[in-house]
């Protein structure tokens, strides 16, 4: 806000103004309340809106303070002004708070500046303020509010940089434009300095001193102040001399005057994300500042041991990215080290990402094609999927020693559409061939169900002797209520099956005749839990755990 004008300056130096009415038919930006005009007294961007401090003026007196709202970026008036919680002389936003400076006038010529605060997004009448007290604490009561400076009420406070603040005021009945300095919004405010003396004119006094927030190049700031004839009938003087009631300008190098040089502001991240891309993950980040020398990306799996995994060149921009190739499954942490132009390092925040490869199957089949076996499958979605492992066995068994790896099949990485796969087993076994695949499901290895192809007596296929192989497999596992198992290749006598709990207590014991299907179901129906199935027979001793749901 520039005195009574609202404007936005874009990155190209173009201005957008907030005005009402048309030439010859001017109107108030904020309509008068109770017949009293509303006078702009500063603004802040709060909650993606512009909150404007409005003084309700009656002649030379202020009767109340209101908060008006303008939308961004078009500066349209939103609703009607809201009554302020208390009086506001000027406002400054810093960190998570709006700092509100207000005046105390216990006597005709006495002036003091005091301070309150309220969190961002809470600048309206229903949210109480906190007041800065004499003991250096913040209180809900203003009774013990500290006097920050005497002789003037602050008309403008701004931040010159980290740890450096300036307050501007025109002392009562004075021709001075004065500043004070502090390391924080509450002070102590010291080094009272007169930056400009207004030209002496009888009965004309200065007021409303402001620092132009858009200035400040090389530390030089522009001040504006207004003058007004404080006499019984000021209008005749204003008509005769247009320089009486107008805005004046002055300049001062506040960085040279301040005893508190701004600390070099540490850079920070304005955004930081990890996204999947194919089989890789991409780190993207933007910084608040520019002119970096380089970045280092560190990786950790436990947040204790860190390894540098990438170096990214800096430059004049503030948007960067780098790719992590084929990250291992599991939770991974990435953090950034920023090196500025002087190669000073700042360690920035950490982002975590769960590398969870996944493939969702829609179809999976195996069929004989001549003396070959064709394996086909389709996925609907894949995430960071490195691929599949296809295995084959001559017997139906969960014992990995009975399986051979046929192929590593490359996955699609990250894809949200169907993907079709095809593989030929060029040398299937004579007899029944069992096929299964190892794949990734939510970051863990999983197994498909079995597919079988009988290649018995197919010309050109060598017969495989599997008679000596005895396999034991409990399935399904977990199971809903019943215990079922397969015992393949066993040529001995009757088998005895004992079902026990994990503490060795026998739940049931049954004897089976060997059958041609080589599958068996226990009569026992124990409650849900984990059990151990033990099978014994001629030269046979097998066991496995089973989970009943």
Coordinates of C-alpha atoms in Angstrom, one line a residue:
X1 CA 0.0 0.0 0.0
X2 CA 1.4 3.4 -1.1
X3 CA -0.3 6.0 1.1
X4 CA -3.9 5.9 -0.2
X5 CA -3.1 3.7 -3.2
X6 CA -3.0 -0.1 -3.4
X7 CA -0.7 -1.5 -6.1
X8 CA 1.0 -4.8 -7.1
X9 CA 4.4 -4.8 -8.9
X10 CA 5.1 -7.9 -10.9
X11 CA 8.5 -9.4 -11.7
X12 CA 8.7 -7.3 -14.9
X13 CA 8.1 -4.0 -13.1
X14 CA 4.5 -3.6 -14.2
X15 CA 2.0 -2.2 -11.7
X16 CA -1.6 -3.2 -11.1
X17 CA -3.6 -0.6 -9.1
X18 CA -6.6 -1.0 -6.8
X19 CA -9.0 1.8 -7.4
X20 CA -12.8 2.4 -7.4
X21 CA -14.9 4.5 -9.7
X22 CA -14.0 6.2 -13.0
X23 CA -12.5 9.5 -14.0
X24 CA -14.9 12.2 -12.9
X25 CA -16.8 9.7 -10.7
X26 CA -14.3 8.7 -8.0
X27 CA -15.3 6.4 -5.2
X28 CA -13.7 5.1 -2.1
X29 CA -11.9 1.7 -2.4
X30 CA -13.4 0.8 1.0
X31 CA -16.8 2.4 1.5
X32 CA -17.1 4.8 4.5
X33 CA -18.6 3.4 7.7
X34 CA -21.0 5.5 9.7
X35 CA -20.4 8.4 7.4
X36 CA -16.7 8.4 8.3
X37 CA -14.0 7.7 5.6
X38 CA -11.5 4.9 6.0
X39 CA -7.9 6.0 5.7
X40 CA -5.3 3.4 4.7
X41 CA -2.5 2.9 7.3
X42 CA -0.5 0.0 6.0
X43 CA -1.1 -3.6 4.9
X44 CA 0.2 -7.2 5.0
X45 CA -0.3 -10.3 2.9
X46 CA -2.1 -12.7 5.2
X47 CA -3.6 -16.0 4.2
X48 CA -3.2 -15.3 0.5
X49 CA -5.1 -12.0 0.8
X50 CA -4.1 -8.4 1.4
X51 CA -5.2 -7.2 4.9
X52 CA -5.4 -3.4 4.9
X53 CA -5.3 -1.4 8.1
X54 CA -8.0 1.3 7.9
X55 CA -8.4 4.2 10.3
X56 CA -11.9 5.6 10.6
X57 CA -11.3 9.3 10.4
X58 CA -13.5 12.1 11.8
X59 CA -11.7 15.4 11.0
X60 CA -8.3 15.2 12.6
X61 CA -9.3 12.4 14.9
X62 CA -9.3 8.6 14.5
X63 CA -12.5 7.0 15.8
X64 CA -11.7 3.4 15.2
X65 CA -9.6 0.9 13.3
X66 CA -10.9 -1.6 10.7
X67 CA -9.3 -4.4 8.7
X68 CA -10.2 -4.4 5.0
X69 CA -9.5 -7.4 2.7
X70 CA -8.3 -7.4 -1.0
X71 CA -8.1 -10.5 -3.1
X72 CA -4.9 -11.6 -4.8
X73 CA -3.7 -11.1 -7.5
X74 CA -6.6 -8.8 -8.8
X75 CA -6.9 -6.6 -5.7
X76 CA -10.7 -6.8 -5.5
X77 CA -12.5 -5.8 -2.3
X78 CA -13.6 -8.8 -0.4
X79 CA -16.7 -8.3 1.9
X80 CA -16.8 -5.4 4.3
X81 CA -14.1 -4.2 6.6
X82 CA -13.9 -6.0 10.0
X83 CA -13.5 -4.1 13.2
X84 CA -9.9 -4.5 14.5
X85 CA -9.4 -6.1 17.8
X86 CA -7.6 -3.0 19.0
X87 CA -6.0 0.2 17.7
X88 CA -3.3 -0.2 15.1
X89 CA -0.7 2.5 14.2
X90 CA 1.4 0.3 12.0
X91 CA 1.8 -3.4 11.3
X92 CA 4.8 -5.6 10.3
X93 CA 4.7 -9.3 9.5
X94 CA 7.7 -11.5 10.6
X95 CA 7.9 -15.2 10.9
X96 CA 4.6 -16.6 12.0
X97 CA 3.2 -13.4 13.5
X98 CA 1.8 -10.0 12.6
X99 CA 3.4 -7.5 14.9
X100 CA 1.1 -4.5 15.7
X101 CA 2.5 -1.2 17.0
X102 CA 0.1 1.1 18.7
X103 CA 0.2 4.3 20.6
X104 CA -0.4 5.5 24.1
X105 CA -1.2 9.2 24.8
X106 CA -1.7 9.7 28.6
X107 CA -1.3 13.5 28.2
X108 CA -1.7 16.1 25.6
X109 CA 1.9 16.1 24.5
X110 CA 2.9 12.6 25.6
X111 CA 3.4 9.8 23.1
X112 CA 4.6 6.3 23.5
X113 CA 4.8 3.2 21.2
X114 CA 3.7 -0.2 22.5
X115 CA 3.5 -3.6 20.8
X116 CA 1.1 -6.5 20.4
X117 CA 1.1 -9.5 18.1
X118 CA -1.3 -12.1 16.6
X119 CA -0.6 -15.1 14.5
X120 CA -0.8 -15.0 10.7
X121 CA -4.3 -15.6 9.4
X122 CA -5.8 -14.3 12.7
X123 CA -6.0 -10.6 11.9
X124 CA -9.7 -10.0 12.8
X125 CA -11.8 -8.9 15.7
X126 CA -12.5 -12.4 17.1
X127 CA -8.9 -13.4 17.8
X128 CA -7.4 -11.7 20.9
X129 CA -3.9 -10.2 20.7
X130 CA -0.9 -10.8 22.9
X131 CA 0.8 -7.7 24.4
X132 CA 4.5 -7.3 25.0
X133 CA 4.9 -6.7 28.8
X134 CA 7.5 -4.9 30.9
X135 CA 8.9 -8.2 32.0
X136 CA 9.7 -9.3 28.4
X137 CA 6.8 -11.8 28.1
X138 CA 3.7 -11.8 26.0
X139 CA 0.4 -11.4 27.9
X140 CA -3.3 -11.4 27.1
X141 CA -3.6 -8.2 29.1
X142 CA -2.4 -4.8 27.9
X143 CA -2.4 -3.4 31.4
X144 CA 1.4 -3.9 31.8
X145 CA 2.3 -3.3 28.2
X146 CA 5.9 -2.0 27.8
X147 CA 6.6 1.4 26.3
X148 CA 9.1 0.7 23.5
X149 CA 10.0 4.4 22.7
X150 CA 8.8 7.7 24.1
X151 CA 8.0 10.9 22.3
X152 CA 6.5 9.3 19.2
X153 CA 4.1 6.6 18.0
X154 CA 5.7 4.4 15.4
X155 CA 4.3 5.0 11.9
X156 CA 6.4 2.3 10.1
X157 CA 8.4 -0.7 11.2
X158 CA 10.3 -2.9 8.8
X159 CA 12.9 -5.7 8.6
X160 CA 16.2 -4.7 7.0
X161 CA 17.4 -8.3 7.2
X162 CA 17.9 -11.2 9.6
X163 CA 18.5 -9.7 13.1
X164 CA 18.1 -6.1 11.9
X165 CA 14.9 -3.9 12.2
X166 CA 14.1 -0.2 11.9
X167 CA 11.3 1.9 13.3
X168 CA 10.3 5.2 11.8
X169 CA 8.2 8.0 13.3
X170 CA 7.6 11.7 13.3
X171 CA 7.7 12.9 16.9
X172 CA 4.8 14.9 18.1
X173 CA 4.9 18.6 17.0
X174 CA 8.4 18.0 15.5
X175 CA 10.1 18.7 12.2
X176 CA 12.2 15.5 12.5
X177 CA 12.0 12.2 10.6
X178 CA 13.4 9.8 13.2
X179 CA 14.4 6.1 13.1
X180 CA 15.3 3.6 15.8
X181 CA 17.0 0.2 15.4
X182 CA 16.6 -3.2 17.1
X183 CA 17.6 -6.9 16.6
X184 CA 14.0 -8.1 17.0
X185 CA 10.5 -6.7 16.7
X186 CA 10.2 -6.0 20.5
X187 CA 13.5 -4.2 20.8
X188 CA 15.2 -2.8 22.8
X189 CA 15.0 0.1 20.3
X190 CA 18.2 2.1 20.4
X191 CA 20.3 4.7 18.4
X192 CA 17.6 7.3 17.9
X193 CA 18.7 9.0 14.7
X194 CA 17.2 12.0 12.8
X195 CA 17.4 11.1 9.1
X196 CA 15.8 14.3 7.9
X197 CA 14.5 17.7 9.1
X198 CA 11.5 19.0 7.3
X199 CA 11.7 22.6 6.0
X200 CA 10.4 25.0 8.6
X201 CA 7.1 26.6 7.8
X202 CA 4.9 28.5 10.2
X203 CA 1.9 26.4 11.4
X204 CA 2.7 23.5 9.0
X205 CA 3.7 20.3 10.7
X206 CA 4.8 16.9 9.4
X207 CA 3.1 13.5 10.1
X208 CA 2.6 10.0 8.7
X209 CA 6.2 9.2 8.1
X210 CA 6.7 5.9 6.1
X211 CA 9.6 3.9 4.7
X212 CA 9.0 2.8 1.1
X213 CA 9.3 -1.0 1.3
X214 CA 10.1 -1.1 -2.5
X215 CA 13.3 0.9 -2.0
X216 CA 16.5 -0.2 -0.2
X217 CA 19.0 -0.7 -3.1
X218 CA 22.5 -0.7 -1.6
X219 CA 20.8 0.1 1.8
X220 CA 19.3 3.5 0.7
X221 CA 15.6 3.8 1.6
X222 CA 13.1 6.4 0.6
X223 CA 10.9 8.1 3.3
X224 CA 7.6 9.7 2.6
X225 CA 5.9 12.1 5.0
X226 CA 2.9 14.4 4.8
X227 CA 2.5 18.0 5.8
X228 CA -0.6 19.8 7.0
X229 CA -1.5 23.2 8.3
X230 CA -2.5 22.8 11.9
X231 CA -4.5 26.0 12.2
X232 CA -8.1 26.8 12.9
X233 CA -9.0 27.3 9.2
X234 CA -6.5 25.3 7.1
X235 CA -8.5 25.3 3.9
X236 CA -7.6 28.8 2.7
X237 CA -3.9 28.1 3.2
X238 CA -4.3 24.8 1.2
X239 CA -6.0 26.6 -1.7
X240 CA -3.4 29.3 -1.8
X241 CA -0.4 27.0 -1.5
X242 CA -0.6 23.5 -3.0
X243 CA 2.7 22.6 -1.3
X244 CA 1.2 22.8 2.1
X245 CA -0.9 19.7 2.1
X246 CA 1.1 17.2 0.1
X247 CA 3.6 14.3 0.2
X248 CA 7.3 14.9 0.6
X249 CA 10.3 12.6 0.1
X250 CA 13.7 12.0 1.7
X251 CA 16.4 9.3 1.6
X252 CA 18.8 7.7 4.0
X253 CA 21.1 4.8 4.1
X254 CA 19.6 2.7 6.9
X255 CA 22.2 -0.1 6.6
X256 CA 25.0 2.4 7.3
X257 CA 23.0 4.0 10.2
X258 CA 22.0 0.7 11.9
X259 CA 24.3 -0.7 14.5
X260 CA 22.9 -4.2 13.6
X261 CA 24.1 -5.4 10.3
X262 CA 21.7 -8.0 8.9
X263 CA 22.9 -11.5 9.3
X264 CA 23.5 -13.5 6.2
X265 CA 20.2 -15.2 5.7
X266 CA 20.5 -19.0 5.3
X267 CA 18.9 -20.5 2.3
X268 CA 16.0 -22.8 2.6
X269 CA 13.9 -25.1 0.5
X270 CA 10.5 -23.9 -0.8
X271 CA 9.7 -27.3 -2.2
X272 CA 11.2 -30.8 -2.0
X273 CA 9.8 -34.0 -3.3
X274 CA 10.6 -37.5 -4.5
X275 CA 8.7 -39.0 -7.4
X276 CA 9.0 -42.4 -9.2
X277 CA 10.2 -42.4 -12.8
X278 CA 10.5 -45.8 -14.5
X279 CA 12.7 -48.0 -12.2
X280 CA 14.3 -44.8 -10.7
X281 CA 13.2 -42.1 -8.3
X282 CA 13.7 -38.4 -9.0
X283 CA 14.5 -35.8 -6.4
X284 CA 13.2 -32.3 -7.1
X285 CA 13.7 -29.2 -5.1
X286 CA 13.5 -25.4 -5.3
X287 CA 15.4 -23.0 -3.1
X288 CA 14.5 -19.6 -1.6
X289 CA 17.7 -18.0 -2.9
X290 CA 19.8 -18.3 -6.0
X291 CA 23.6 -18.3 -6.7
X292 CA 24.6 -21.6 -5.3
X293 CA 27.9 -23.3 -6.0
X294 CA 26.6 -26.9 -5.8
X295 CA 24.4 -29.4 -3.8
X296 CA 25.3 -32.8 -2.4
X297 CA 22.6 -35.4 -2.0
X298 CA 23.1 -37.8 0.9
X299 CA 21.2 -41.1 1.4
X300 CA 20.5 -43.1 4.5
X301 CA 18.5 -46.2 5.5
X302 CA 18.6 -45.5 9.2
X303 CA 19.1 -41.7 9.5
X304 CA 22.4 -42.3 11.3
X305 CA 24.8 -43.4 8.5
X306 CA 24.8 -41.1 5.5
X307 CA 26.4 -41.6 2.1
X308 CA 26.8 -39.0 -0.6
X309 CA 25.1 -40.4 -3.7
X310 CA 24.9 -37.4 -6.0
X311 CA 26.4 -33.9 -6.7
X312 CA 24.3 -31.3 -8.5
X313 CA 25.8 -28.1 -9.9
X314 CA 24.3 -24.8 -8.7
X315 CA 23.9 -21.7 -10.7
X316 CA 21.6 -18.6 -11.1
X317 CA 18.4 -20.6 -10.9
X318 CA 16.5 -22.0 -7.9
X319 CA 15.0 -25.2 -9.4
X320 CA 17.0 -28.5 -9.4
X321 CA 16.6 -32.2 -9.8
X322 CA 18.6 -35.4 -9.8
X323 CA 17.9 -39.1 -10.4
X324 CA 18.5 -42.0 -8.1
X325 CA 19.0 -45.2 -10.2
X326 CA 17.3 -48.4 -9.2
X327 CA 17.0 -47.7 -5.5
X328 CA 16.8 -50.8 -3.3
X329 CA 13.4 -51.5 -1.7
X330 CA 12.6 -50.1 1.7
X331 CA 12.4 -46.8 3.5
X332 CA 15.1 -44.4 2.2
X333 CA 16.0 -40.9 3.5
X334 CA 17.5 -38.2 1.3
X335 CA 18.9 -34.9 2.6
X336 CA 20.5 -32.0 0.8
X337 CA 23.7 -30.1 1.6
X338 CA 23.8 -26.7 0.0
X339 CA 27.0 -24.9 -0.8
X340 CA 26.6 -21.2 -1.5
X341 CA 28.8 -19.1 -3.7
X342 CA 31.4 -18.9 -0.9
X343 CA 31.2 -22.7 -0.6
X344 CA 29.7 -22.3 2.9
X345 CA 27.6 -25.4 3.6
X346 CA 24.0 -25.6 5.0
X347 CA 22.4 -28.9 5.7
X348 CA 18.8 -28.7 4.6
X349 CA 15.9 -30.9 5.7
X350 CA 15.4 -34.6 5.1
X351 CA 12.7 -36.2 3.0
X352 CA 11.8 -39.9 3.3
X353 CA 10.5 -42.1 0.6
X354 CA 9.3 -45.7 0.7
X355 CA 10.7 -47.6 -2.2
X356 CA 8.0 -50.2 -2.7
X357 CA 8.2 -51.9 -6.0
X358 CA 4.8 -53.3 -7.1
X359 CA 3.2 -55.2 -10.0
X360 CA -0.5 -55.9 -10.2
X361 CA -1.4 -59.0 -12.2
X362 CA -4.4 -59.2 -14.4
X363 CA -3.7 -62.4 -16.2
X364 CA -1.1 -65.2 -16.1
X365 CA -1.0 -68.4 -18.2
X366 CA 1.2 -71.2 -19.5
X367 CA 0.3 -73.4 -22.6
X368 CA 2.1 -75.9 -24.8
X369 CA 3.0 -74.6 -28.3
X370 CA 4.5 -77.6 -30.1
X371 CA 7.4 -78.8 -28.1
X372 CA 7.7 -75.4 -26.3
X373 CA 5.8 -73.8 -23.5
X374 CA 4.5 -70.3 -23.9
X375 CA 4.2 -68.2 -20.7
X376 CA 2.1 -65.0 -20.9
X377 CA 1.0 -62.5 -18.3
X378 CA -0.4 -59.0 -18.1
X379 CA 0.0 -56.3 -15.4
X380 CA -2.4 -53.3 -14.9
X381 CA -0.1 -51.1 -12.8
X382 CA 3.6 -51.2 -12.1
X383 CA 5.6 -49.0 -9.7
X384 CA 9.4 -49.0 -9.6
X385 CA 9.2 -52.6 -10.8
X386 CA 12.6 -53.9 -11.8
X387 CA 11.2 -57.2 -13.2
X388 CA 10.1 -60.8 -12.6
X389 CA 11.9 -64.1 -12.0
X390 CA 10.3 -67.1 -13.8
X391 CA 11.0 -70.5 -12.3
X392 CA 10.2 -74.1 -13.2
X393 CA 9.9 -77.4 -11.3
X394 CA 9.3 -81.0 -12.1
X395 CA 7.3 -81.4 -8.9
X396 CA 4.7 -79.4 -7.0
X397 CA 6.8 -78.2 -4.1
X398 CA 7.6 -75.1 -2.0
X399 CA 11.2 -76.4 -1.6
X400 CA 13.3 -74.1 -3.6
X401 CA 15.9 -76.8 -4.2
X402 CA 13.4 -78.4 -6.6
X403 CA 13.1 -75.3 -8.8
X404 CA 15.4 -73.8 -11.5
X405 CA 15.4 -70.2 -12.7
X406 CA 14.4 -70.0 -16.3
X407 CA 14.6 -66.2 -16.9
X408 CA 14.9 -62.7 -15.5
X409 CA 12.1 -60.8 -17.2
X410 CA 12.6 -57.0 -17.2
X411 CA 9.7 -55.0 -15.7
X412 CA 8.1 -51.8 -17.0
X413 CA 9.4 -49.7 -14.1
X414 CA 6.5 -47.2 -13.3
X415 CA 3.5 -47.5 -15.6
X416 CA -0.2 -46.9 -15.1
X417 CA -1.4 -48.8 -18.2
X418 CA -1.5 -52.4 -19.2
X419 CA 1.7 -54.2 -20.0
X420 CA 1.8 -57.6 -21.7
X421 CA 4.7 -60.0 -21.3
X422 CA 5.6 -63.2 -23.2
X423 CA 8.3 -65.9 -22.7
X424 CA 9.0 -69.3 -24.3
X425 CA 10.4 -72.2 -22.4
X426 CA 12.4 -73.8 -25.2
X427 CA 13.4 -76.9 -23.3
X428 CA 10.5 -78.1 -21.1
X429 CA 10.6 -81.3 -19.2
X430 CA 9.0 -84.5 -20.3
X431 CA 6.0 -84.8 -18.0
X432 CA 4.3 -82.2 -15.9
X433 CA 6.0 -78.8 -15.8
X434 CA 5.2 -76.4 -12.9
X435 CA 5.8 -72.7 -13.5
X436 CA 5.7 -69.9 -11.0
X437 CA 7.1 -66.3 -10.9
X438 CA 8.7 -64.2 -8.2
X439 CA 7.4 -60.6 -8.4
X440 CA 7.2 -57.5 -6.3
X441 CA 4.1 -56.7 -4.3
X442 CA 4.0 -53.6 -2.1
X443 CA 7.8 -53.6 -1.7
X444 CA 8.1 -57.3 -0.8
X445 CA 8.8 -60.4 -2.9
X446 CA 5.8 -62.5 -3.6
X447 CA 5.0 -65.7 -5.6
X448 CA 2.3 -66.3 -8.2
X449 CA 0.2 -69.4 -8.1
X450 CA 1.4 -72.4 -10.0
X451 CA 0.7 -73.0 -13.7
X452 CA 1.1 -76.6 -15.0
X453 CA 1.7 -77.9 -18.5
X454 CA 1.8 -81.6 -19.2
X455 CA 4.4 -82.3 -21.9
X456 CA 4.3 -86.1 -21.6
X457 CA 5.2 -88.0 -24.8
X458 CA 5.7 -84.8 -26.7
X459 CA 8.1 -85.6 -29.6
X460 CA 11.6 -84.1 -29.1
X461 CA 11.3 -83.7 -25.3
X462 CA 13.7 -85.7 -23.1
X463 CA 12.1 -87.6 -20.2
X464 CA 13.2 -86.5 -16.8
X465 CA 13.4 -89.0 -13.9
X466 CA 11.7 -87.6 -10.9
X467 CA 10.8 -90.9 -9.2
X468 CA 13.2 -90.5 -6.4
X469 CA 12.1 -87.0 -5.5
X470 CA 9.7 -86.7 -2.5
X471 CA 8.2 -83.3 -1.9
X472 CA 5.9 -82.1 0.9
X473 CA 3.8 -78.9 0.5
X474 CA 1.1 -77.5 2.8
X475 CA -1.4 -75.5 0.7
X476 CA -3.2 -73.2 0.7
X477 CA -1.2 -71.5 3.4
X478 CA -2.7 -69.5 5.1
X479 CA -5.9 -71.6 5.1
X480 CA -9.4 -71.0 6.1
X481 CA -10.1 -73.8 8.6
X482 CA -8.7 -77.0 7.0
X483 CA -5.2 -78.5 6.8
X484 CA -4.4 -79.8 3.3
X485 CA -1.0 -81.0 2.0
X486 CA 0.6 -82.7 -1.0
X487 CA 3.1 -85.5 -0.8
X488 CA 4.6 -86.1 -4.2
X489 CA 6.9 -88.9 -5.3
X490 CA 6.6 -90.9 -2.0
X491 CA 6.6 -94.7 -2.7
X492 CA 6.6 -96.0 0.9
X493 CA 3.9 -97.4 3.1
X494 CA 1.2 -95.6 5.2
X495 CA 1.9 -92.1 6.5
X496 CA 1.2 -90.7 10.0
X497 CA 0.3 -87.0 10.3
X498 CA 0.6 -85.2 13.6
X499 CA -0.8 -81.7 14.1
X500 CA 0.6 -79.7 17.1
X501 CA 0.7 -76.2 18.3
X502 CA 3.9 -74.1 18.6
X503 CA 4.5 -75.3 22.1
X504 CA 4.5 -79.0 21.0
X505 CA 1.1 -79.9 22.3
X506 CA -0.6 -82.5 20.0
X507 CA -3.9 -81.3 18.5
X508 CA -4.6 -84.3 16.4
X509 CA -3.0 -87.4 14.9
X510 CA -4.2 -89.3 11.7
X511 CA -2.9 -92.1 9.5
X512 CA -3.4 -92.2 5.7
X513 CA -3.1 -94.8 3.0
X514 CA -1.0 -93.5 0.1
X515 CA -3.3 -92.5 -2.7
X516 CA -2.8 -91.7 -6.4
X517 CA -3.8 -88.0 -6.1
X518 CA -0.9 -87.6 -3.6
X519 CA -3.0 -85.0 -1.7
X520 CA -4.4 -85.3 1.8
X521 CA -6.9 -83.4 4.1
X522 CA -6.9 -83.7 7.9
X523 CA -10.1 -84.3 9.7
X524 CA -9.1 -82.0 12.5
X525 CA -10.5 -78.4 12.5
X526 CA -8.6 -76.5 15.1
X527 CA -9.3 -72.9 15.9
X528 CA -7.4 -70.0 14.2
X529 CA -3.7 -69.9 14.9
X530 CA -0.3 -71.2 13.8
X531 CA 0.4 -75.0 13.9
X532 CA 3.0 -77.5 12.9
X533 CA 2.2 -80.4 10.5
X534 CA 4.6 -83.4 10.9
X535 CA 4.5 -86.3 8.4
X536 CA 6.3 -89.6 8.9
X537 CA 6.4 -92.8 6.8
X538 CA 8.9 -95.3 5.3
X539 CA 12.1 -93.4 5.1
X540 CA 10.1 -90.2 5.4
X541 CA 10.1 -87.3 7.9
X542 CA 8.7 -83.9 6.9
X543 CA 7.3 -80.9 8.7
X544 CA 5.9 -77.5 7.9
X545 CA 4.0 -74.6 9.6
X546 CA 0.5 -73.8 8.6
X547 CA -1.6 -70.7 9.5
X548 CA -5.3 -71.2 10.0
X549 CA -7.6 -68.2 9.7

